[in-house]
Coordinates of C-alpha atoms in Angstrom, one line a residue:
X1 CA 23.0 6.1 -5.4
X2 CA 24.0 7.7 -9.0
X3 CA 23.2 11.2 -9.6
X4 CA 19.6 11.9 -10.5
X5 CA 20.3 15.0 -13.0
X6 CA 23.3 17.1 -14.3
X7 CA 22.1 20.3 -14.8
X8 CA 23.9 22.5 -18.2
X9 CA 23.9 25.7 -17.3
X10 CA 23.0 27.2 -21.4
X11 CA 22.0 31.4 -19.5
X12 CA 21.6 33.2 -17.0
X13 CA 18.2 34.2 -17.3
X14 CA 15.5 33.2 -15.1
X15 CA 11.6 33.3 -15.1
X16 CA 9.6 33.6 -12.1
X17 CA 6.6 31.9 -12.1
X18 CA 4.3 30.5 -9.6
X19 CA 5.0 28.1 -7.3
X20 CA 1.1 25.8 -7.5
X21 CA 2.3 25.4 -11.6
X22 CA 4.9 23.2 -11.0
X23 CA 4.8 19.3 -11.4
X24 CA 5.7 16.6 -8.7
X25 CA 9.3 15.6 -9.3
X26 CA 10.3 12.1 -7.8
X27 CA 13.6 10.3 -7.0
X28 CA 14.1 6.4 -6.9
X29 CA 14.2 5.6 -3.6
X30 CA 13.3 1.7 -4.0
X31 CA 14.0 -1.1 -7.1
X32 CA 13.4 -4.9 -7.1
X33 CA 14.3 -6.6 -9.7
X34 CA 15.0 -10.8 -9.8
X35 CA 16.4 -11.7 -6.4
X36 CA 15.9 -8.3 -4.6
X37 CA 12.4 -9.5 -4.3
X38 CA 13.7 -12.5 -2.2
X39 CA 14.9 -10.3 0.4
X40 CA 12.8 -7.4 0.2
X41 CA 9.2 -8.9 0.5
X42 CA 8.1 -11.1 3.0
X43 CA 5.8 -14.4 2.1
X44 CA 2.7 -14.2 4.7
X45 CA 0.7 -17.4 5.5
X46 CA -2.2 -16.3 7.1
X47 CA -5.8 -17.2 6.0
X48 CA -7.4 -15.5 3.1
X49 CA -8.9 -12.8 4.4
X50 CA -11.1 -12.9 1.1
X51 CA -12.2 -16.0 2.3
X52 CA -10.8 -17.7 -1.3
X53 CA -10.4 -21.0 -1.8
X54 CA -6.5 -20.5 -1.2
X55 CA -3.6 -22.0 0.8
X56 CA -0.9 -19.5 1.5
X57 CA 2.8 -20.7 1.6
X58 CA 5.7 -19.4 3.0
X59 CA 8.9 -18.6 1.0
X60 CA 10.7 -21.8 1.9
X61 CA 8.0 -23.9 0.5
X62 CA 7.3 -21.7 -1.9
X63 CA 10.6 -22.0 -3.4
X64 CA 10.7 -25.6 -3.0
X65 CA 8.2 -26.3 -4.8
X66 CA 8.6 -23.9 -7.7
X67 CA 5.5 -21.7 -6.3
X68 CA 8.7 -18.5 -6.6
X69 CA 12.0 -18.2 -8.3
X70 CA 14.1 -15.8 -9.2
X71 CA 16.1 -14.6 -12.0
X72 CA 18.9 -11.7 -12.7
X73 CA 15.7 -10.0 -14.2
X74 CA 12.6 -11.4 -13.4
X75 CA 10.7 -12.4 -10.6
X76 CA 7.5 -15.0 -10.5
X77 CA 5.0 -16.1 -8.6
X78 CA 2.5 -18.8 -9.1
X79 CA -0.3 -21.2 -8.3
X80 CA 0.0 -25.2 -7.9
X81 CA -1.1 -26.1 -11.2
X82 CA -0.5 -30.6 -10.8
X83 CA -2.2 -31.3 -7.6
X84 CA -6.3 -32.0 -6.5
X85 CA -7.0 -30.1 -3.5
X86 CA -8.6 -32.7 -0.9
X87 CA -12.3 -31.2 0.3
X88 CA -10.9 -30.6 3.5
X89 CA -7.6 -29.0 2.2
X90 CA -7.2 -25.7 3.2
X91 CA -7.0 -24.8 -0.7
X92 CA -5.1 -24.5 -3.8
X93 CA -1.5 -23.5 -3.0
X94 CA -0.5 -20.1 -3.8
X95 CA 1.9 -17.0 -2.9
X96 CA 1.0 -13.7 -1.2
X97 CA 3.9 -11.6 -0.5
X98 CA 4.3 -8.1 0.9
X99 CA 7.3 -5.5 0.9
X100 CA 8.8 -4.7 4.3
X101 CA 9.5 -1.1 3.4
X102 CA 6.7 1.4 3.5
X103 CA 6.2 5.0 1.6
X104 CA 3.8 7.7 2.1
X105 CA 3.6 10.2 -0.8
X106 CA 5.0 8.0 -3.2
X107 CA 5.0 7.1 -7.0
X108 CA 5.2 3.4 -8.0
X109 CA 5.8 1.8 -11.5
X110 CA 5.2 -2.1 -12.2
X111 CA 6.7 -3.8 -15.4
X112 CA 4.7 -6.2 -16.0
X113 CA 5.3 -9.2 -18.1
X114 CA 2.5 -11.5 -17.2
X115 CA -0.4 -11.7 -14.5
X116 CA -2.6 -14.8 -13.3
X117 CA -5.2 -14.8 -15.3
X118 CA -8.2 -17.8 -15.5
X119 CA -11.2 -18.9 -14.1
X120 CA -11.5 -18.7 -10.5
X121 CA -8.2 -16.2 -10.1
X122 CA -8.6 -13.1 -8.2
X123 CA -5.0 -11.4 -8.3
X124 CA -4.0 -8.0 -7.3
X125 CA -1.1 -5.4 -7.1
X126 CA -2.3 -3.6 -3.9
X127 CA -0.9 -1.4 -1.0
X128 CA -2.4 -1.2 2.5
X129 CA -1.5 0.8 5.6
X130 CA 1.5 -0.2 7.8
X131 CA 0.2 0.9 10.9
X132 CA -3.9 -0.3 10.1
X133 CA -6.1 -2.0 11.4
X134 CA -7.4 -2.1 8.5
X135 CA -9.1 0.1 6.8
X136 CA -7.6 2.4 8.4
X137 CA -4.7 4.6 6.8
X138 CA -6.5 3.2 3.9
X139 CA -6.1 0.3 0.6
X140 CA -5.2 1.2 -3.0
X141 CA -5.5 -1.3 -5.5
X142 CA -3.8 -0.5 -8.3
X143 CA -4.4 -4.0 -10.2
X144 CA -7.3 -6.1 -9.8
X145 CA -10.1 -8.4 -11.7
X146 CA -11.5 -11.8 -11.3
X147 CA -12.2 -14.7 -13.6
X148 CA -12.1 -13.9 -17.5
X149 CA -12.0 -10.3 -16.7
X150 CA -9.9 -8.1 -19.4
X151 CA -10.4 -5.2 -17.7
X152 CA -8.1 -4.1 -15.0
X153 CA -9.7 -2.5 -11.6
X154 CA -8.6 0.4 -9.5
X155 CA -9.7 1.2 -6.4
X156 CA -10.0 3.0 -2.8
X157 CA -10.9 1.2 0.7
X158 CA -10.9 3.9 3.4
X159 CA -13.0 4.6 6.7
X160 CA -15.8 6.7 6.6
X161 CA -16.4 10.1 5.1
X162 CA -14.2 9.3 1.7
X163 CA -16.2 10.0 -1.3
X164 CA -15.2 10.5 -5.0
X165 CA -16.7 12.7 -7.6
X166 CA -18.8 11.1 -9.6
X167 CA -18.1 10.4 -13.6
X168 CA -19.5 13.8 -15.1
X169 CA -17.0 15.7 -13.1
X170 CA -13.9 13.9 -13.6
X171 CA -14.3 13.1 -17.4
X172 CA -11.7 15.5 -18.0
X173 CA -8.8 14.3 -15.4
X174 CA -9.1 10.5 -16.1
X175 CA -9.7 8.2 -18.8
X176 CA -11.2 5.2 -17.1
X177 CA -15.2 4.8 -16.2
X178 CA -16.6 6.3 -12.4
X179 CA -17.9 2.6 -11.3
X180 CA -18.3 3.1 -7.3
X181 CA -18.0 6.6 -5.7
X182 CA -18.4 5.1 -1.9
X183 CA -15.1 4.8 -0.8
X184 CA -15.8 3.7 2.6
X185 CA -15.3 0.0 3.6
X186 CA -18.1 -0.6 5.9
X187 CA -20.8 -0.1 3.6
X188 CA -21.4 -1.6 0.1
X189 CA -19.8 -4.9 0.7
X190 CA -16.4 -3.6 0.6
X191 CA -16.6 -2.2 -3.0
X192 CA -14.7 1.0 -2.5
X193 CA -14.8 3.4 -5.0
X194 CA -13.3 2.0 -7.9
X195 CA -12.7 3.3 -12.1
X196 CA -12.6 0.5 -14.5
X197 CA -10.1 1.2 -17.7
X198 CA -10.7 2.3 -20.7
X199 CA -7.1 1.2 -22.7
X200 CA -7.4 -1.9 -24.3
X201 CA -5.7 -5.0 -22.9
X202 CA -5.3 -4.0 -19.4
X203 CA -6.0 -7.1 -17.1
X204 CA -6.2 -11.0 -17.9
X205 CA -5.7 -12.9 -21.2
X206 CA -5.2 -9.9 -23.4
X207 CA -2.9 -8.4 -21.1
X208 CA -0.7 -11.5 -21.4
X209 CA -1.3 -11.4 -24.7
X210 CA 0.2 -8.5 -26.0
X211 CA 3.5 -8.9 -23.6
X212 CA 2.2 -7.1 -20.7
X213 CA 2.7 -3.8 -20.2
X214 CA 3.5 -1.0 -17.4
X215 CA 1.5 0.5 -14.5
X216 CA 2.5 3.7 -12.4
X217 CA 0.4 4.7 -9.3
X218 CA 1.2 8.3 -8.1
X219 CA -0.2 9.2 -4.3
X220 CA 0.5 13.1 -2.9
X221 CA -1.4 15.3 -0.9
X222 CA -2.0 17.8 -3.5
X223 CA -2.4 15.1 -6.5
X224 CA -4.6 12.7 -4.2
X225 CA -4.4 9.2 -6.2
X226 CA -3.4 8.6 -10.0
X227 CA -3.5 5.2 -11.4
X228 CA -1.9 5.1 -15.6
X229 CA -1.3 2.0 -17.9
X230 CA 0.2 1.6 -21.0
X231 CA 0.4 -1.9 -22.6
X232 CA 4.0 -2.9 -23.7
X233 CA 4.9 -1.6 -26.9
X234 CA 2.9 1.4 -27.0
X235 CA 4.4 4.5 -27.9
X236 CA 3.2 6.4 -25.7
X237 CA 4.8 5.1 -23.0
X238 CA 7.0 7.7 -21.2
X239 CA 10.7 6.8 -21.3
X240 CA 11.5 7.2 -18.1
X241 CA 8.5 4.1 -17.5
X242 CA 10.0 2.2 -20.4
X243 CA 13.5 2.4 -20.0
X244 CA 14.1 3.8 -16.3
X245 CA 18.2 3.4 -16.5
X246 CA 18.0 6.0 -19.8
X247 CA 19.1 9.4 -19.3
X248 CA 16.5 11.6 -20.8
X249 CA 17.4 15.5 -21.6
X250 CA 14.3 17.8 -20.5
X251 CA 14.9 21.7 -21.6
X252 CA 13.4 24.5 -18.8
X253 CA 13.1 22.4 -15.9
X254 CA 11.4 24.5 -13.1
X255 CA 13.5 25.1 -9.9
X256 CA 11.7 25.6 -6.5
X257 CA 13.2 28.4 -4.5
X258 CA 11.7 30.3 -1.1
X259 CA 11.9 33.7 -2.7
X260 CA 9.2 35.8 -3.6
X261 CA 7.6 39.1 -3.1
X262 CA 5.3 39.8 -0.8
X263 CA 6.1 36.4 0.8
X264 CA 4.5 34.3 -1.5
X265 CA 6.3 31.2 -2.7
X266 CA 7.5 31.2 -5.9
X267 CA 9.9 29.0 -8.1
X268 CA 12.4 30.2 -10.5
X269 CA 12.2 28.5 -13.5
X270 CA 16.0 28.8 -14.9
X271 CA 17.4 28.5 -18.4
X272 CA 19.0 25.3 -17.9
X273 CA 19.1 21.6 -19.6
X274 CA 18.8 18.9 -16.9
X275 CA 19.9 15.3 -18.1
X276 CA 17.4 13.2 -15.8
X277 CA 17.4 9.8 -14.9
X278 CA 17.9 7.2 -14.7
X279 CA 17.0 8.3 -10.8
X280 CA 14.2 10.4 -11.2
X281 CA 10.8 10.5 -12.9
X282 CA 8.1 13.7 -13.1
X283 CA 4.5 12.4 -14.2
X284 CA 3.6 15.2 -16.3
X285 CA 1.3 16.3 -19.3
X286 CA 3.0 13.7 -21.5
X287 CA 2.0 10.9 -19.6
X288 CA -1.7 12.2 -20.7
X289 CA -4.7 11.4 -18.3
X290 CA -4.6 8.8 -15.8
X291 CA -7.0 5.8 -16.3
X292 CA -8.2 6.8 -12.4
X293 CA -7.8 9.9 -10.6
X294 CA -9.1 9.7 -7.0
X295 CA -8.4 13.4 -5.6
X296 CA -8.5 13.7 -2.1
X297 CA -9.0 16.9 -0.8
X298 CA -10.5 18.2 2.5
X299 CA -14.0 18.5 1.3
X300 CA -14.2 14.9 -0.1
X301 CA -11.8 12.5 0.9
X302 CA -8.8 14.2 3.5
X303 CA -6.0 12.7 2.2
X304 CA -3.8 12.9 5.8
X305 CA -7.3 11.5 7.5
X306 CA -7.3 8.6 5.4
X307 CA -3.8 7.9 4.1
X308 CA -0.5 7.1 5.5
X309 CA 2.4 5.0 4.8
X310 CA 1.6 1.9 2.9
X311 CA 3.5 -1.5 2.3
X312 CA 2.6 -2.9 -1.4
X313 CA 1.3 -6.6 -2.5
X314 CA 1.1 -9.2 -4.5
X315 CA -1.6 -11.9 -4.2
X316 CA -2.9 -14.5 -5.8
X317 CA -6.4 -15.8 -4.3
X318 CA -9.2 -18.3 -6.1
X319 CA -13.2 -17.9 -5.3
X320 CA -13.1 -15.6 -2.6
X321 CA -16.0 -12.7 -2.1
X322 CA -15.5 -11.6 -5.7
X323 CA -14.3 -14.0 -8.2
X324 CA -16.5 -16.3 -6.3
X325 CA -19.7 -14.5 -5.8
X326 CA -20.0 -13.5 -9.6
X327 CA -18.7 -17.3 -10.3
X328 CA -22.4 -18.0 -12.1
X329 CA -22.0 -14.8 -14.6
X330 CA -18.5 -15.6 -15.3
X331 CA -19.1 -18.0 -18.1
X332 CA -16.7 -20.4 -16.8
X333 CA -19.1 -23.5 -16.9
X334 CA -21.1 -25.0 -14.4
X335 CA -20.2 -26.4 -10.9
X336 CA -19.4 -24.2 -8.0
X337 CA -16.0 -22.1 -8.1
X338 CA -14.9 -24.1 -5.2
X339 CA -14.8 -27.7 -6.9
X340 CA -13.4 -25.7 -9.9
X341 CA -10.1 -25.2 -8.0
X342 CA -10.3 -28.1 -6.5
X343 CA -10.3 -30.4 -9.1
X344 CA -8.7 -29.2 -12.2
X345 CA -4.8 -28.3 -11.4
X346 CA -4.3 -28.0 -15.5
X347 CA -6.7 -25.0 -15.5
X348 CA -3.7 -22.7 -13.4
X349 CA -1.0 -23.0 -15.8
X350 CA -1.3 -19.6 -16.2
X351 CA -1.9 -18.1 -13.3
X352 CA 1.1 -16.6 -12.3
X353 CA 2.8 -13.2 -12.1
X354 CA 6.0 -12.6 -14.2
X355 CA 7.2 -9.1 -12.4
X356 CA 10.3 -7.2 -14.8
X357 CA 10.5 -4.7 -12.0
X358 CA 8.7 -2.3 -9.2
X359 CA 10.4 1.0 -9.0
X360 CA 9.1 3.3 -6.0
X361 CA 10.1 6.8 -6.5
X362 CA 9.7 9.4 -3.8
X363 CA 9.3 13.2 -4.5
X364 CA 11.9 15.7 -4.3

């Protein structure tokens, strides 16, 4: 692995300061890019456990039939978009894949450069507890909508006692809008508590639109759950999102020690220049307000009650108990969802993820 930082030594001085001021740093600890997705992820067949309208193949068929392939430096999934699913077909042909690996406290980015998008589609970038059942160890969804949604969803599915502040109090910690606060899974039909965003152009046709664009999920026991989006070309988003292989110089980097009178923790904040990257990342001020910030403290949401280590997603599903239960208000026409799928393979063309990269970045 190359070296995260080289630190320039400009004085000797130092600053003590406390220890709770200091940002999470993180250190790559996972990329796939083109073919590392071949080997990394597995392809999963089972049946849709959102009840869609959706037959699951495994990578074998998958890449026979042009369902996957891979590049040097892109990776896509994607629905059957020639044939008519038979009534008693299992469903339209699709590709859910999850990673083998599994992180804890964690921070993940996505480079995006398309998602499914189109009547019927339900796709998500999720993760979900290794050890489970589920809900237990909890779900994050980190990108989600149905139909001709343009607005991307991010959510919490946990066991009981997991509740989320609502709107008035996090206004100043997140950008989204407090849609669900009831992050338990057994009540509410499974809606979680979820934030819809705010930034333009963050799920479906706009989304594709514009190029794509980048998401970063950060999870850590003092943090809780931050969800961010920028849409490609915006320049606002951090370097070390757009252009993780840069190395970025950033002055007064604070440095951890376990010093400090009266046996309080403390870090010393030396006069020093560190070069960092392309290795590590640090979500701070400048990446401005999350578009969802689920904390999880003791009082509200534990987050070592209801987290552990999670494997991450991709899935592509059609109908199903969301995209297909709001199927009338969706302005896609009349008919039922189901014969939708069924019938009109031209309609998936564009449903299918186009993934640059997934970084996962552990902290340090």
């Amino acid at each position: 692995m190359r070296t995260g930082y080289v630190p320039l030594f400009l004085s000797a001085a130092a600053l003590i300061i406390p220890l709770e001021g200091v940002s999470a740093h993180f250190r790559l600890n996972q990329t796939y890019v083109g073919n590392d997705f071949l080997s990394g992820w597995t392809w999963e067949t089972l049946d849709d456990p959102t009840h869609g309208r959706t037959n699951y193949v495994d990578q074998g068929t998958a890449l026979s039939q042009n369902l996957t392939y891979a590049a040097d430096t892109k990776f896509v999934m994607r629905a059957d978009d020639w044939a008519v699913v038979p009534p008693t077909g299992r469903g339209r042909k699709s590709v859910r894949i999850i990673s083998n690996q599994a992180w804890d406290e964690s921070l993940i980015v996505i480079d995006l450069a398309h998602m499914p998008e189109g009547c019927s589609t339900w796709p998500a970038f999720w993760s979900l507890s290794q050890k489970g059942p589920w809900p237990h160890g909890g779900e994050i969804d980190i990108i989600e909508g149905v139909n001709l949604g343009n607005q991307n969803l991010a959510s919490l599915h946990t066991t009981p006692n997991c509740n989320m502040p609502p709107q008035g109090q996090r206004a100043q910690t997140q950008s989204g809008q407090t849609t669900s606060t009831t992050c338990d899974a057994s009540v509410n039909s499974n809606q979680g508590c979820g934030v819809t965003f705010s930034k333009p152009g963050s799920f479906g046709s706009p989304f594709n639109q514009q190029g794509g664009g980048y998401f970063a999920m950060a999870r850590t026991k003092a943090d809780g759950v931050r969800v961010w989006f920028w849409p490609r070309g915006d320049p606002s988003v951090p370097q070390a999102v757009a252009n993780p292989d840069a190395l970025l110089p950033v002055p007064m980097r604070k440095r951890r020690n376990r010093s400090g009178k009266g046996g309080k923790k403390m870090a010393v904040l030396q006069d020093v220049v560190d070069i960092v990257g392309p290795d590590t990342i640090t979500p701070d001020q400048s990446w401005g307000n999350p578009e969802a910030a689920f904390p999880t403290q003791d009082d509200n949401c534990g987050y070592e009650q209801h987290f552990d280590a999670h494997q991450m997603v991709f899935d592509l599903t059609f109908c199903g108990d969301w995209a297909g239960s709001v199927w009338p208000q969706s302005g896609c026409g009349a008919g039922s969802c189901v014969d939708y799928v069924n019938n009109n393979p031209q309609a998936f063309s564009n449903a299918y993820w186009e993934v640059n990269s997934v970084r996962v970045y552990t902290p340090y």
